PDB file of C-alpha atoms in Angstrom:
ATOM      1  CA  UNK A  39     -11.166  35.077  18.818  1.00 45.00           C
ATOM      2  CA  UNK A  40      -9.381  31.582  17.735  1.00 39.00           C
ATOM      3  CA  UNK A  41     -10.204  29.292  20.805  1.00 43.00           C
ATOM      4  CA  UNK A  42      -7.196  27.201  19.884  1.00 40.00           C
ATOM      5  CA  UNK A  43      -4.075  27.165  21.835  1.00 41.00           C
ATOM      6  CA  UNK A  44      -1.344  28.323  21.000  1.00 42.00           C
ATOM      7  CA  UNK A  45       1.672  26.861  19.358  1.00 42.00           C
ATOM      8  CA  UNK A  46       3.737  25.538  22.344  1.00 40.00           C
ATOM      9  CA  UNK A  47       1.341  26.503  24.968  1.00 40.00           C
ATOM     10  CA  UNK A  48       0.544  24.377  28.253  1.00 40.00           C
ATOM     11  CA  UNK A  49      -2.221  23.751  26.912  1.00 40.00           C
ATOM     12  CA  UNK A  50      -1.122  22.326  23.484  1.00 39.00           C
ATOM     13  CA  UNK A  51      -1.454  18.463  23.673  1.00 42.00           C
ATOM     14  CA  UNK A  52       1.097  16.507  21.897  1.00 42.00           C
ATOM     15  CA  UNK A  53       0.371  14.974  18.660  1.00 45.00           C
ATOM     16  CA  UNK A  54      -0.960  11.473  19.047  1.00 44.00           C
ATOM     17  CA  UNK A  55      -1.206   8.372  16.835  1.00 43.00           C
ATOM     18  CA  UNK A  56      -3.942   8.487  14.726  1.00 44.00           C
ATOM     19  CA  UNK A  57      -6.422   6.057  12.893  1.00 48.00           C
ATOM     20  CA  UNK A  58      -6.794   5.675   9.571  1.00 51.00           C
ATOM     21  CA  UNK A  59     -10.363   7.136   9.659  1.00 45.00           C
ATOM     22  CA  UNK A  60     -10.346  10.716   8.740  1.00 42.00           C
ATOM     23  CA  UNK A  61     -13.195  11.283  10.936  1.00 41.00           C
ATOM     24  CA  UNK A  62     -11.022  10.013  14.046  1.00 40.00           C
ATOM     25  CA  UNK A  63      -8.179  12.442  12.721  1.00 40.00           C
ATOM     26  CA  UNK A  64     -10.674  15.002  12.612  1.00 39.00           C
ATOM     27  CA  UNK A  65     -12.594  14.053  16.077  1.00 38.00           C
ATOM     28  CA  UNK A  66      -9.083  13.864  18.135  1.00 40.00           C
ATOM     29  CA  UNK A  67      -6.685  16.580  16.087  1.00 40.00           C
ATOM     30  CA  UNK A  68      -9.199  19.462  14.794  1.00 40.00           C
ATOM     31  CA  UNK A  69      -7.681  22.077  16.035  1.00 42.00           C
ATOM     32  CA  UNK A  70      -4.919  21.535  18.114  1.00 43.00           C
ATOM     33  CA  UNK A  71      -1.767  23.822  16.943  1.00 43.00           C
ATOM     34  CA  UNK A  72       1.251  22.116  15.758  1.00 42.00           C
ATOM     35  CA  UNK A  73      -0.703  19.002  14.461  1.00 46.00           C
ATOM     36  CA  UNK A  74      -2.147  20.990  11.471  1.00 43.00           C
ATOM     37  CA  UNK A  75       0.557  19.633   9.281  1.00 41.00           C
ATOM     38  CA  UNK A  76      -0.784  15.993  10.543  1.00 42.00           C
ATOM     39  CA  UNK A  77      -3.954  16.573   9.712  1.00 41.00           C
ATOM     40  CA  UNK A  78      -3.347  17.466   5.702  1.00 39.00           C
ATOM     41  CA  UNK A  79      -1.163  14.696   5.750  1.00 41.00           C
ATOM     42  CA  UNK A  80      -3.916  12.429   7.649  1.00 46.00           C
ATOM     43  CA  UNK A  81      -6.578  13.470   5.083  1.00 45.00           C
ATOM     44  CA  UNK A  82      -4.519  11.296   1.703  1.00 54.00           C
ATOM     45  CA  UNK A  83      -4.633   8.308   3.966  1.00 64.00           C
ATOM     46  CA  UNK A  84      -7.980   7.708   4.738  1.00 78.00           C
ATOM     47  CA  UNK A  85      -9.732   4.777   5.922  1.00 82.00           C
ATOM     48  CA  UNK A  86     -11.326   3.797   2.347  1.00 87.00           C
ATOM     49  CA  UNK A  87      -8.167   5.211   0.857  1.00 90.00           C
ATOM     50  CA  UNK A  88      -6.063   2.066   2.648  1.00 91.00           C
ATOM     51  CA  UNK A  89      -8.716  -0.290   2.489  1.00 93.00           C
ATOM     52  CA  UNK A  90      -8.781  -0.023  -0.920  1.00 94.00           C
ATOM     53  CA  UNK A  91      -5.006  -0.371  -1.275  1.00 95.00           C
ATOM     54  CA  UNK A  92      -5.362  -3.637   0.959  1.00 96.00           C
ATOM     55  CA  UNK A  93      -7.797  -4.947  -1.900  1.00 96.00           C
ATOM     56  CA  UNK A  94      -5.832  -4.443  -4.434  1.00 96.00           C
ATOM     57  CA  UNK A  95      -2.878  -6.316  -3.164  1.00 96.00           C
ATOM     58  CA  UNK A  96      -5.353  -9.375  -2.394  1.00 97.00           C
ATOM     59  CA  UNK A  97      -6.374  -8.737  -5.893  1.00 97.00           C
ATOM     60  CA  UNK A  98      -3.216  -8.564  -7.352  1.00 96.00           C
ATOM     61  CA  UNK A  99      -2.341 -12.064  -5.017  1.00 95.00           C
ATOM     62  CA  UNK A 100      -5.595 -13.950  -6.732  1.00 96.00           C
ATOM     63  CA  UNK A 101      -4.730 -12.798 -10.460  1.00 95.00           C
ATOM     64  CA  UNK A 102      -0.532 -13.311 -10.349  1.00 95.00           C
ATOM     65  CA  UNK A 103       0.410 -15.682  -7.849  1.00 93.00           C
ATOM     66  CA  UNK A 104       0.571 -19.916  -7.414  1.00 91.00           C
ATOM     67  CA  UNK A 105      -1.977 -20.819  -4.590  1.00 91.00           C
ATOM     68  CA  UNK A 106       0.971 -20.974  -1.424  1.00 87.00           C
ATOM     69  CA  UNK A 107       2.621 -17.835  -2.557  1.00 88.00           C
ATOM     70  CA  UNK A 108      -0.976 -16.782  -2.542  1.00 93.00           C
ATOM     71  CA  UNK A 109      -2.123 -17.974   0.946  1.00 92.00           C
ATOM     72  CA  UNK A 110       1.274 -16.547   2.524  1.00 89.00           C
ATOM     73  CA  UNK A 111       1.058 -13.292   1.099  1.00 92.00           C
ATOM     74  CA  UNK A 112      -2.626 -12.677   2.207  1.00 95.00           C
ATOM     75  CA  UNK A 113      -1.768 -13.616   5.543  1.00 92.00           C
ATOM     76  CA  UNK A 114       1.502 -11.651   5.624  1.00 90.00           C
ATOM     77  CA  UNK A 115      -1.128  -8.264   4.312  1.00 94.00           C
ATOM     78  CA  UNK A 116      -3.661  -9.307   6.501  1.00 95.00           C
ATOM     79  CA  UNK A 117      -1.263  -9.236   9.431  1.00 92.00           C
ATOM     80  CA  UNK A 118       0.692  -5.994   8.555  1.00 91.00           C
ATOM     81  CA  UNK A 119      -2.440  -3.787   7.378  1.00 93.00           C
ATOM     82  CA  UNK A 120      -3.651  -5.113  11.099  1.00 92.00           C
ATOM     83  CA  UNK A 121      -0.518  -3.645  12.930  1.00 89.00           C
ATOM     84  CA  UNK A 122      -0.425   0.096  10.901  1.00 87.00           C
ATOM     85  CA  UNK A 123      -4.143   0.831  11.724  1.00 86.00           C
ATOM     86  CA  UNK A 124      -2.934   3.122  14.574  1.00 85.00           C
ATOM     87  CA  UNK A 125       0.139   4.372  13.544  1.00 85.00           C
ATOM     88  CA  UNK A 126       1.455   7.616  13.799  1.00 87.00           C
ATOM     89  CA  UNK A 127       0.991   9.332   9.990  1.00 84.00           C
ATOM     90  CA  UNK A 128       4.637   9.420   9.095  1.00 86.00           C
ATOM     91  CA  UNK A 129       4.693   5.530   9.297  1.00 88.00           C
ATOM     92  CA  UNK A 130       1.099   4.968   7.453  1.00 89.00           C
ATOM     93  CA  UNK A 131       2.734   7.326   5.164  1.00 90.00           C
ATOM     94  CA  UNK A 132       5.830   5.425   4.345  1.00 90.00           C
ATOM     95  CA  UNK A 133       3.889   1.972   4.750  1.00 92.00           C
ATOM     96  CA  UNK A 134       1.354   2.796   2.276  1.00 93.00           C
ATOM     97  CA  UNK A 135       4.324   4.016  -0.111  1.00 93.00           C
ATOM     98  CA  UNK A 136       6.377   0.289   0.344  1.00 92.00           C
ATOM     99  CA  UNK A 137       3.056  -1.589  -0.627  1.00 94.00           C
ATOM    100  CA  UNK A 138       2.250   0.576  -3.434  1.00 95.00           C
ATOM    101  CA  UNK A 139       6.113  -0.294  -4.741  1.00 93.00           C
ATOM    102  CA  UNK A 140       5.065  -3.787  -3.922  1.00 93.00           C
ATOM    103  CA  UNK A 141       2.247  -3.747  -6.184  1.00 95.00           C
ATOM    104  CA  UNK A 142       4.202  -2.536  -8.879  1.00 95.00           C
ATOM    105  CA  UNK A 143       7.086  -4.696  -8.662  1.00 93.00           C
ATOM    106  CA  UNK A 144       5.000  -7.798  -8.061  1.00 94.00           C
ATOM    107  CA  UNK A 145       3.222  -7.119 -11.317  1.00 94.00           C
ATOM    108  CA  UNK A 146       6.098  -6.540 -13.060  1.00 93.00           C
ATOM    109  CA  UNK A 147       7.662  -9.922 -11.952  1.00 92.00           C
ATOM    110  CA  UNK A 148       4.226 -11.918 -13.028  1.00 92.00           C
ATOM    111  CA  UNK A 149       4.752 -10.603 -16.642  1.00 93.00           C
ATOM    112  CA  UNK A 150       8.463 -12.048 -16.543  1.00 90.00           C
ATOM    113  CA  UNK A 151       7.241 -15.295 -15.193  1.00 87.00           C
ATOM    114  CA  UNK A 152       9.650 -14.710 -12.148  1.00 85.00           C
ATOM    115  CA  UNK A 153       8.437 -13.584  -8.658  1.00 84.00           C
ATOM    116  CA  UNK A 154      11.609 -12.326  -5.894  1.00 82.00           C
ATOM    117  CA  UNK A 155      14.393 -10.392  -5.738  1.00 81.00           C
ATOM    118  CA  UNK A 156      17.156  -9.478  -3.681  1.00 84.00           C
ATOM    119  CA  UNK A 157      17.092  -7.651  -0.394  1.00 84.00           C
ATOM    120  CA  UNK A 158      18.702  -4.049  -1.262  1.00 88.00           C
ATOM    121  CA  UNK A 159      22.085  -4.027   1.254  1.00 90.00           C
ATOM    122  CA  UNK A 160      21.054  -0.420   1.680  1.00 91.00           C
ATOM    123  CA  UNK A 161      18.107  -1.393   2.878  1.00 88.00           C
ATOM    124  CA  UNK A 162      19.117  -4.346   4.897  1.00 87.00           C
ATOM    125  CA  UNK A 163      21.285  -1.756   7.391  1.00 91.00           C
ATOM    126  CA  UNK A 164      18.721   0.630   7.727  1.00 92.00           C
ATOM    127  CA  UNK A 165      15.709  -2.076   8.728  1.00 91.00           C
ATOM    128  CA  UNK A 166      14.906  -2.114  12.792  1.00 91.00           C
ATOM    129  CA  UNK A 167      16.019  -4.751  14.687  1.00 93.00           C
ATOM    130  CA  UNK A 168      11.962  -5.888  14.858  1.00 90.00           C
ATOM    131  CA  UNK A 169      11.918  -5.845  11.380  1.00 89.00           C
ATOM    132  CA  UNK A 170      14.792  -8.270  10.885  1.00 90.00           C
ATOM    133  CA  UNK A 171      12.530 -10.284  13.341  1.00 91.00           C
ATOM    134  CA  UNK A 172       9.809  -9.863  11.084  1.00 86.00           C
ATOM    135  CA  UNK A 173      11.893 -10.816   8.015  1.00 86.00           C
ATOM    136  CA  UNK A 174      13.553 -13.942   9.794  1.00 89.00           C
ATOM    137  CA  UNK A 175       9.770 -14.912  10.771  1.00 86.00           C
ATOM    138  CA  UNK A 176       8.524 -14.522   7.451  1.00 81.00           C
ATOM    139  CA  UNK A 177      11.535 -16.387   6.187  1.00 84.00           C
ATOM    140  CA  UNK A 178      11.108 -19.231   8.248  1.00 87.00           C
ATOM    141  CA  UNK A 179       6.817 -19.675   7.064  1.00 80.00           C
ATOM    142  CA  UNK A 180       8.167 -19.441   3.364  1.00 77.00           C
ATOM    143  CA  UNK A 181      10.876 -22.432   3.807  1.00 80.00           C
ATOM    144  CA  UNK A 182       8.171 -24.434   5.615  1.00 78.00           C
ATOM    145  CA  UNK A 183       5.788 -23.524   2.903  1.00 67.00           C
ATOM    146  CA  UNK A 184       3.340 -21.259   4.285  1.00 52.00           C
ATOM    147  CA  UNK A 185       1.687 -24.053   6.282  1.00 57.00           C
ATOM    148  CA  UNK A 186       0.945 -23.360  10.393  1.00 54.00           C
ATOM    149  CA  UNK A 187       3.475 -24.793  13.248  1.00 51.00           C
ATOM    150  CA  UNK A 188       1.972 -27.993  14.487  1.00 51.00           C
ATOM    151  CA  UNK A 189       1.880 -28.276  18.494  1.00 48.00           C
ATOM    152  CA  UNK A 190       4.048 -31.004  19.901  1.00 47.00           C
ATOM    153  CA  UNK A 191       3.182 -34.101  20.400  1.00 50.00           C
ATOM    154  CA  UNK A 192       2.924 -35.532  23.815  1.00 51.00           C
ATOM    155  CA  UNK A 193       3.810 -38.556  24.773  1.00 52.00           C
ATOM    156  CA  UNK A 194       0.352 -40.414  26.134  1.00 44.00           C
TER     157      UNK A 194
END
């Protein structure tokens, strides 16, 4: 006898974010029909499996770039790895695809002495309205050079 449920039973939980620890994938999802095609996909994208891409993209910032490209980028990884530990697969999936592109292309840009490039129009229209935010954050740090917002200063 299987003692799962079955596909589209009441008893059939919905599929749930998951952590980037196989173990947790394994812990909350073993089992549970209709989130066996998460779980394969879960198992490339492993804790150590995005840990290790986080290092080498700090890696790749200490060997290619100037010192405030350097800072900024680390803090920009930093922040984003941060945000995707709990997303749902499809979106570790793609977000661990965009930084290995980064990778690439940011190595490829240190051998031509050159480090940028134009946002894609494409790409522009299809980005979220909270990544626009993100981009017209990140914008902003780069023209003030990376450094941190001072407070106001009161009058005293």
């Amino acid at each position: 006898l299987d003692p799962r449920p079955v596909v589209g039973g009441s008893r059939d939980p919905p599929c749930r974010p998951v952590a980037w620890s196989s173990a947790a994938v394994e812990s909350t999802d073993r089992g549970r029909a209709g989130c066996e095609q998460d779980l394969r996909m879960a198992s490339g994208f492993s804790k150590k499996s995005m840990t290790d891409l986080y290092r080498n993209v700090l890696k790749l910032h200490r060997r290619v770039l100037p010192q405030e490209m350097r800072d900024l980028g680390d803090k920009y990884a930093r922040n984003e790895f941060k945000a995707h530990k709990t997303a749902k697969i499809g979106q570790v999936k793609e977000f661990a695809r965009q930084w290995k592109e980064y990778v690439f292309a940011i190595d490829q840009q240190s051998k031509q002495g050159k480090f940028g490039q134009d946002l894609d129009p494409q790409r522009a229209l299809a980005m979220t309205q909270e990544q626009r935010e993100s981009l017209d954050r990140l914008e902003t740090e780069v023209r003030r050079g990376g450094e941190e917002e001072e407070p106001p200063k009161t009058m005293g």
